[in-house]
Coordinates of C-alpha atoms and ligand atoms in Angstrom, one line a residue:
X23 CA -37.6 0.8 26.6
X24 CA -39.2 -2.4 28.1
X25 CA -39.3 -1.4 31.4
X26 CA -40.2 -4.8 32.7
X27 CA -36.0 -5.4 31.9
X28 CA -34.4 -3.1 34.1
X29 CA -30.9 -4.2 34.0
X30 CA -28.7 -5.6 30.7
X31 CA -26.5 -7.6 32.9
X32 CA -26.5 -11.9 33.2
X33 CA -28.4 -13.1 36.0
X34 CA -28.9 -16.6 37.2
X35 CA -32.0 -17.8 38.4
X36 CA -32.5 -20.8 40.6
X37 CA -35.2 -23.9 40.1
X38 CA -36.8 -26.2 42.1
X39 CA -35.1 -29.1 40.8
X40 CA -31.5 -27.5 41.3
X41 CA -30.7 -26.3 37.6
X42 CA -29.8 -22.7 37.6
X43 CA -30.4 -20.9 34.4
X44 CA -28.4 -18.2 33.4
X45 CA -30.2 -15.7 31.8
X46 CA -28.2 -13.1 29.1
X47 CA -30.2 -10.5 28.1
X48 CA -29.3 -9.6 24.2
X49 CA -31.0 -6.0 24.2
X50 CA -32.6 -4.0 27.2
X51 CA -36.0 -4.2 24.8
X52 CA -36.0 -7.7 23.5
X53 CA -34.7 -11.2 23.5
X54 CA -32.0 -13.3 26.0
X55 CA -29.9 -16.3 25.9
X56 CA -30.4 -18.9 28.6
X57 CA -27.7 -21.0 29.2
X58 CA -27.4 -24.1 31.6
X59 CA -30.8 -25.5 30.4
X60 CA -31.9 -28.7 28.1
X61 CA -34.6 -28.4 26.2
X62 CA -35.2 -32.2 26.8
X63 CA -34.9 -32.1 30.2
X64 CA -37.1 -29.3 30.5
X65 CA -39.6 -31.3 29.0
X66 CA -40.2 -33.3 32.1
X67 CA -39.7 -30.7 34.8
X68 CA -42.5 -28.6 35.6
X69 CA -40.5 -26.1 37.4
X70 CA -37.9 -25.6 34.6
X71 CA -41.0 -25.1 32.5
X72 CA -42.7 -22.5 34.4
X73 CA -39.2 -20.6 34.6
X74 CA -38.9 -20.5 30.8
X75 CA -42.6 -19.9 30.8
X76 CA -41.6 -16.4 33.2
X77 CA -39.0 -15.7 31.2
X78 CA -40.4 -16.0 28.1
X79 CA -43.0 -13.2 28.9
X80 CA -40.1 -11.3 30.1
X81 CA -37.7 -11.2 27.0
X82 CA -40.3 -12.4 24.2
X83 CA -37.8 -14.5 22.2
X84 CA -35.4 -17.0 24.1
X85 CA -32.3 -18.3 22.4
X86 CA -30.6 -21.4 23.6
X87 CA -27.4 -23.3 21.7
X88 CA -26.2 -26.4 21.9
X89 CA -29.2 -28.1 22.1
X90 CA -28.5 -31.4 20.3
X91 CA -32.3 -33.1 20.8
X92 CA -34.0 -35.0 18.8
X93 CA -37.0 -34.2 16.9
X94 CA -38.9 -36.1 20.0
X95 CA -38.0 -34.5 22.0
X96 CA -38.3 -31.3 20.5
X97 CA -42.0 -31.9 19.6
X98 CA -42.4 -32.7 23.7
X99 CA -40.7 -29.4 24.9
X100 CA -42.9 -27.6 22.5
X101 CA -45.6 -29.7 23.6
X102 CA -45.4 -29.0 27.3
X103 CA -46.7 -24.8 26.0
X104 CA -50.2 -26.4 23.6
X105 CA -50.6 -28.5 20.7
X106 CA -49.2 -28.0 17.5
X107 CA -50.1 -27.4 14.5
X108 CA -48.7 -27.8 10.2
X109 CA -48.4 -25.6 8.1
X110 CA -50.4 -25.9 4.7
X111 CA -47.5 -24.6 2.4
X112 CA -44.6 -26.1 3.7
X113 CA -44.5 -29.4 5.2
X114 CA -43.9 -31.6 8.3
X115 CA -41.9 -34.1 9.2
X116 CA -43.4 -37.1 8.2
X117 CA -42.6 -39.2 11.6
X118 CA -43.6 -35.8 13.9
X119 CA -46.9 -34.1 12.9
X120 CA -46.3 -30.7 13.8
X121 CA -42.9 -30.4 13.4
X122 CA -42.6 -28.2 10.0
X123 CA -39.4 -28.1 8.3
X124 CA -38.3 -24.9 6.5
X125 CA -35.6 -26.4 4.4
X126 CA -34.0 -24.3 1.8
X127 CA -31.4 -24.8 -0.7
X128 CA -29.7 -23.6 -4.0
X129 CA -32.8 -26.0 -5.9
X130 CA -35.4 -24.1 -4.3
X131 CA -34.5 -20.6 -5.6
X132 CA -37.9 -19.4 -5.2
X133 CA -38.8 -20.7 -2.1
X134 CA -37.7 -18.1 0.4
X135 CA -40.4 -16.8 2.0
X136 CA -39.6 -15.5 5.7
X137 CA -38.0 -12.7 4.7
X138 CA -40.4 -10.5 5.2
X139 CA -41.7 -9.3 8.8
X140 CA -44.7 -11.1 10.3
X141 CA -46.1 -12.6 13.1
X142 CA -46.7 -16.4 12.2
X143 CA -50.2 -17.3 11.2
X144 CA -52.1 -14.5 11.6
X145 CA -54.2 -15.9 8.7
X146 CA -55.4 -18.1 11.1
X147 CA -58.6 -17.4 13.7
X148 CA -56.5 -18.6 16.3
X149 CA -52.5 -17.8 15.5
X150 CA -49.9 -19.5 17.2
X151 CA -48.9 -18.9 20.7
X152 CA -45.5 -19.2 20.1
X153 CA -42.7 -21.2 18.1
X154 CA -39.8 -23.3 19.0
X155 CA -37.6 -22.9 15.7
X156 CA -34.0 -25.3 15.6
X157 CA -31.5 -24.9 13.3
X158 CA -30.2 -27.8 11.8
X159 CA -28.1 -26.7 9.3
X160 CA -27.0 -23.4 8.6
X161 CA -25.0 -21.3 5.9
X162 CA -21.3 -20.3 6.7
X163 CA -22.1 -16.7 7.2
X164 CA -25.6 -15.2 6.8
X165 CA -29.1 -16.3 7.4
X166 CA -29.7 -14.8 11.0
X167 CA -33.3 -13.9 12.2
X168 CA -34.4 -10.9 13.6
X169 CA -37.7 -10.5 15.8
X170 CA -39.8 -7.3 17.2
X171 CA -41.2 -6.7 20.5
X172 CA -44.6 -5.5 19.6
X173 CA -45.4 -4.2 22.4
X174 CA -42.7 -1.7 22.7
X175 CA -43.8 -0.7 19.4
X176 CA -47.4 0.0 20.2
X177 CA -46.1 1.7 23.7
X178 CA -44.2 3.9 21.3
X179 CA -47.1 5.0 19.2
X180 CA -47.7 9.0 19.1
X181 CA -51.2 9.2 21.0
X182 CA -53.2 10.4 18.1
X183 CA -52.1 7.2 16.5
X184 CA -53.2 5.3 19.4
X185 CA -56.1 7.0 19.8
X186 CA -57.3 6.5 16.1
X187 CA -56.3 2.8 15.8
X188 CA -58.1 1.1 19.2
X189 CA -61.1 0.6 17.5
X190 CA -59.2 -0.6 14.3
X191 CA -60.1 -4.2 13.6
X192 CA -57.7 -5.9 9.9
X193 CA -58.4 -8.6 7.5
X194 CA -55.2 -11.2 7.4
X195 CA -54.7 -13.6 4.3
X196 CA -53.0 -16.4 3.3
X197 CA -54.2 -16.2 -0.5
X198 CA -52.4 -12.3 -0.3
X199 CA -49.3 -13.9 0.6
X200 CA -48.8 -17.6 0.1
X201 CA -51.1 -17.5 -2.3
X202 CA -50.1 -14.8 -3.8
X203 CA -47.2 -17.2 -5.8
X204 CA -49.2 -20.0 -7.1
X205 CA -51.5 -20.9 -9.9
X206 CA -55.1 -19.7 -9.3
X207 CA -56.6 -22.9 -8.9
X208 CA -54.3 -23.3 -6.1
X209 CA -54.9 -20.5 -5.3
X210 CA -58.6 -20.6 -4.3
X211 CA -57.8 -23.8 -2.8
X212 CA -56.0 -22.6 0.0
X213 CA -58.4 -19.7 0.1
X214 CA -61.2 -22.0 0.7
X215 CA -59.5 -23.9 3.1
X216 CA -58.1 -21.1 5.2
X217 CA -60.7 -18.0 4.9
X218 CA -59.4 -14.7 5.8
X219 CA -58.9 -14.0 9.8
X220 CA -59.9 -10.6 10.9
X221 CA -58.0 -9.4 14.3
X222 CA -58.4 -6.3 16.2
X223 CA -55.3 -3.8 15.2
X224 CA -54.1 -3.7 18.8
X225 CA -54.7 -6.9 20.5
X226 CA -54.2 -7.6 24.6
X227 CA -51.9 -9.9 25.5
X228 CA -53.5 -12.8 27.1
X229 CA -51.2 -13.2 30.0
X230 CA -49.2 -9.8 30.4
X231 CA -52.3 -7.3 29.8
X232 CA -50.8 -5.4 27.5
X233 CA -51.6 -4.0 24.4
X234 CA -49.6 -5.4 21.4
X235 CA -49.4 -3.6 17.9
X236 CA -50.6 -6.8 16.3
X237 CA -50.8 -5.9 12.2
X238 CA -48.0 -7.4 10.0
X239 CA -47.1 -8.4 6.2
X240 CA -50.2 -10.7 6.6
X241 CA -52.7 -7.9 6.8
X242 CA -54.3 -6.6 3.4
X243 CA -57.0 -3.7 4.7
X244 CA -58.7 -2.2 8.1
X245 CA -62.3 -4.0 7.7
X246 CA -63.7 -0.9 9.9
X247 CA -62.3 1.8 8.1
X248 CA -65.2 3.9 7.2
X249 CA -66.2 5.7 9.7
X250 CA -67.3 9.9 9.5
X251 CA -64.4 10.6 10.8
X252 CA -62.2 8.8 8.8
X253 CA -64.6 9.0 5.3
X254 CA -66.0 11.9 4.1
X255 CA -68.3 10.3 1.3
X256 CA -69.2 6.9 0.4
X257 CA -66.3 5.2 -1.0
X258 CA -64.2 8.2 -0.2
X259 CA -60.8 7.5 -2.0
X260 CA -58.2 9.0 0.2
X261 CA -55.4 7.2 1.3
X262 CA -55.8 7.0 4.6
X263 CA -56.5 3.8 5.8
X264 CA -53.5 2.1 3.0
X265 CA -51.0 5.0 4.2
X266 CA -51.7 4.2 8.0
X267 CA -51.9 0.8 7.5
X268 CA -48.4 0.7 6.1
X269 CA -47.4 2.6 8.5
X270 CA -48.0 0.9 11.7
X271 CA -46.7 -2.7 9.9
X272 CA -43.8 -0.6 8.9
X273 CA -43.1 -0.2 13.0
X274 CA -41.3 -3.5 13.4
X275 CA -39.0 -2.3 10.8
X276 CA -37.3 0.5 13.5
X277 CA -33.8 -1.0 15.0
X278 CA -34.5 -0.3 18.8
X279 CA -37.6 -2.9 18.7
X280 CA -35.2 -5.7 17.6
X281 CA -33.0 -8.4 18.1
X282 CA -30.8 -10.3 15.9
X283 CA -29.8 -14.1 16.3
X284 CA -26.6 -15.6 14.4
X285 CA -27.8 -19.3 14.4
X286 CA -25.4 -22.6 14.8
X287 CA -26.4 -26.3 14.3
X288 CA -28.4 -27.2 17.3
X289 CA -29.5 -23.6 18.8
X290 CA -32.8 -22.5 19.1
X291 CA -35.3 -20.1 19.6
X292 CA -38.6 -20.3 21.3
X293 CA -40.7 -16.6 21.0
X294 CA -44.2 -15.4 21.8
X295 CA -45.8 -14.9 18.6
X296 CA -48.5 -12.8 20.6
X297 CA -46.3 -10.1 20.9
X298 CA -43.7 -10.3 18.6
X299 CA -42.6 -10.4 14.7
X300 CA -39.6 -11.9 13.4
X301 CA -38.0 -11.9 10.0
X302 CA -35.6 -14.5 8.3
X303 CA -32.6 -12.4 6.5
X304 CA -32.4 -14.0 2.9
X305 CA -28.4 -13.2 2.4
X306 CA -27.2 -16.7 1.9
X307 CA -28.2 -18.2 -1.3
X308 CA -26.7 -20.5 -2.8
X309 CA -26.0 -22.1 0.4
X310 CA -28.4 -24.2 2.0
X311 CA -30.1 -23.3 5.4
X312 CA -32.6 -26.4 7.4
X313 CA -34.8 -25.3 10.3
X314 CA -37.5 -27.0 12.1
X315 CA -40.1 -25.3 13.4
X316 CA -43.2 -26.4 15.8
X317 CA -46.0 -24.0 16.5
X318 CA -48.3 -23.9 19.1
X319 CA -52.2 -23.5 19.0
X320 CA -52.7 -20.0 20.2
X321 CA -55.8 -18.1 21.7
X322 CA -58.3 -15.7 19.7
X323 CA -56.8 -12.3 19.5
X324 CA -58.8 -9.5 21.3
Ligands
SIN2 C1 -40.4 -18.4 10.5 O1 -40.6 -17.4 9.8 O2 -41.2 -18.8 11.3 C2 -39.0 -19.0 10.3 C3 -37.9 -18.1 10.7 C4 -36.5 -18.6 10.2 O3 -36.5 -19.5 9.4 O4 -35.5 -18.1 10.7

């Protein structure tokens, strides 16, 4: 699986500034939980950063608990990776730009929208580097989050597949999937503000090198489809591109490219939205469920 991760097993991992991190790998393929670190304090210390920086590359998602910060100093930690950005359907905290809450509860029926799997933003030209999501109120049972390491997906890819998607480039859109709820005045208004993104199917990953299957619930259509090998005539109606399309965004749906997180007040998870996708299991209505989320600017995709 990820070979990068060669043993399961706890390690702890020494920094400058004498905090030791231990580091709890959840699957051999994705995500670990790093105990012995403060989110606030690693804030301030550039080596603690840099290890979470390392490790985050390593595992893709990183789960801490008991991090009982406030939303200062959550914006800085998230602020030490880029700057942040809102979210034009749901909103941020009014005292910390950036900080987006994703508050649901038993009078918001029909706001439930994570649970499907994406990559954040991809809507965007530039989607998020990564997110640093807290929990700050969570259901008795239920509402865990799952996330998919991308690039294990792509690796595991038959070779025709690879071979026919590299030069694959796909249209992403908020007015398919935000949108897709609201009036259509509304509608076109977010369109206009936020014009489809188009991203290359596979995408590099701007630190790592490697090549990340990087098509999700956003994505509507290949916008380089029609090619004589994959068209026979004109508008040829075959399946095709739809069929393969669904195909490769159905990939983060397969069990060994996961993990799964069972939140509690004050934990957190910090992932790479460049390689990953992540879903938000809708099982616990009526009961409410409060997050906070802040992204950070990201790169252009290539
Ligand atoms: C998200 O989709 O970014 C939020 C995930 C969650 O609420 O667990």
């Amino acid at each position: 699986m990820n070979h990068a991760i060669e043993s399961a097993p706890a390690v702890v991992r020494a920094t400058s500034l004498g905090h030791s991190i231990h580091v709890e790998p959840l699957t051999c393929t994705i995500g670990a939980e790093l105990g012995g670190v403060s989110l606030a304090a690693a804030a301030v210390d550039d080596a603690l950063l840099a290890e979470i920086r390392a490790l985050l590359l390593r595992h893709r998602v990183l789960f801490f608990r008991d991090q009982d910060i406030t939303r200062a100093e959550h914006v800085a930690f998230a602020r030490r990776f880029g700057e942040l950005e809102d979210h034009p359907v749901a909103g941020s905290d009014p005292d910390h730009p950036g900080l987006v809450r994703i508050y649901k509860s038993a009078q918001t029926p029909n706001d439930r929208y994570e649970n499907a799997w994406h990559t954040d933003a991809t809507w965007r030209e530039l989607p998020p580097f990564g997110c640093v999501l807290r929990c700050v109120e969570c259901p008795p049972v239920g509402g865990d989050t799952m996330w998919a390491n991308m690039v294990e997906a792509y690796r595991q890819l038959p070779d025709d597949i690879k071979a026919r998607i590299e030069p694959l480039r796909a249209r992403h859109s908020i007015e398919a999937s935000f949108g897709a709820a609201m009036p259509i005045d509304q509608r076109l208004a977010l369109k206009a503000r936020y014009p489809d993104a188009e991203h290359p199917v596979v995408r590099t990953h701007p630190e790592t090198g490697e090549k990340v299957l990087f098509v999700n619930a956003f994505a509507t259509h290949f916008t380089n489809y029609h090619t004589a090998a994959n068209v026979r005539y004109g508008q040829d109606a075959s399946p095709g591109a739809s069929q393969l399309l669904n195909y490769l965004i159905s990939q983060a749906c397969i069990p060994e490219y996961q993990v799964r997180f069972r939140w509690k007040k004050n934990s957190v998870a910090f992932w790479d939205n460049r390689s990953t996708q992540h879903y938000a299991v809708m099982d616990y209505p009526p009961c409410d469920r409060k997050m906070e989320r802040a992204g950070i600017v990201g790169d252009r995709p290539y």
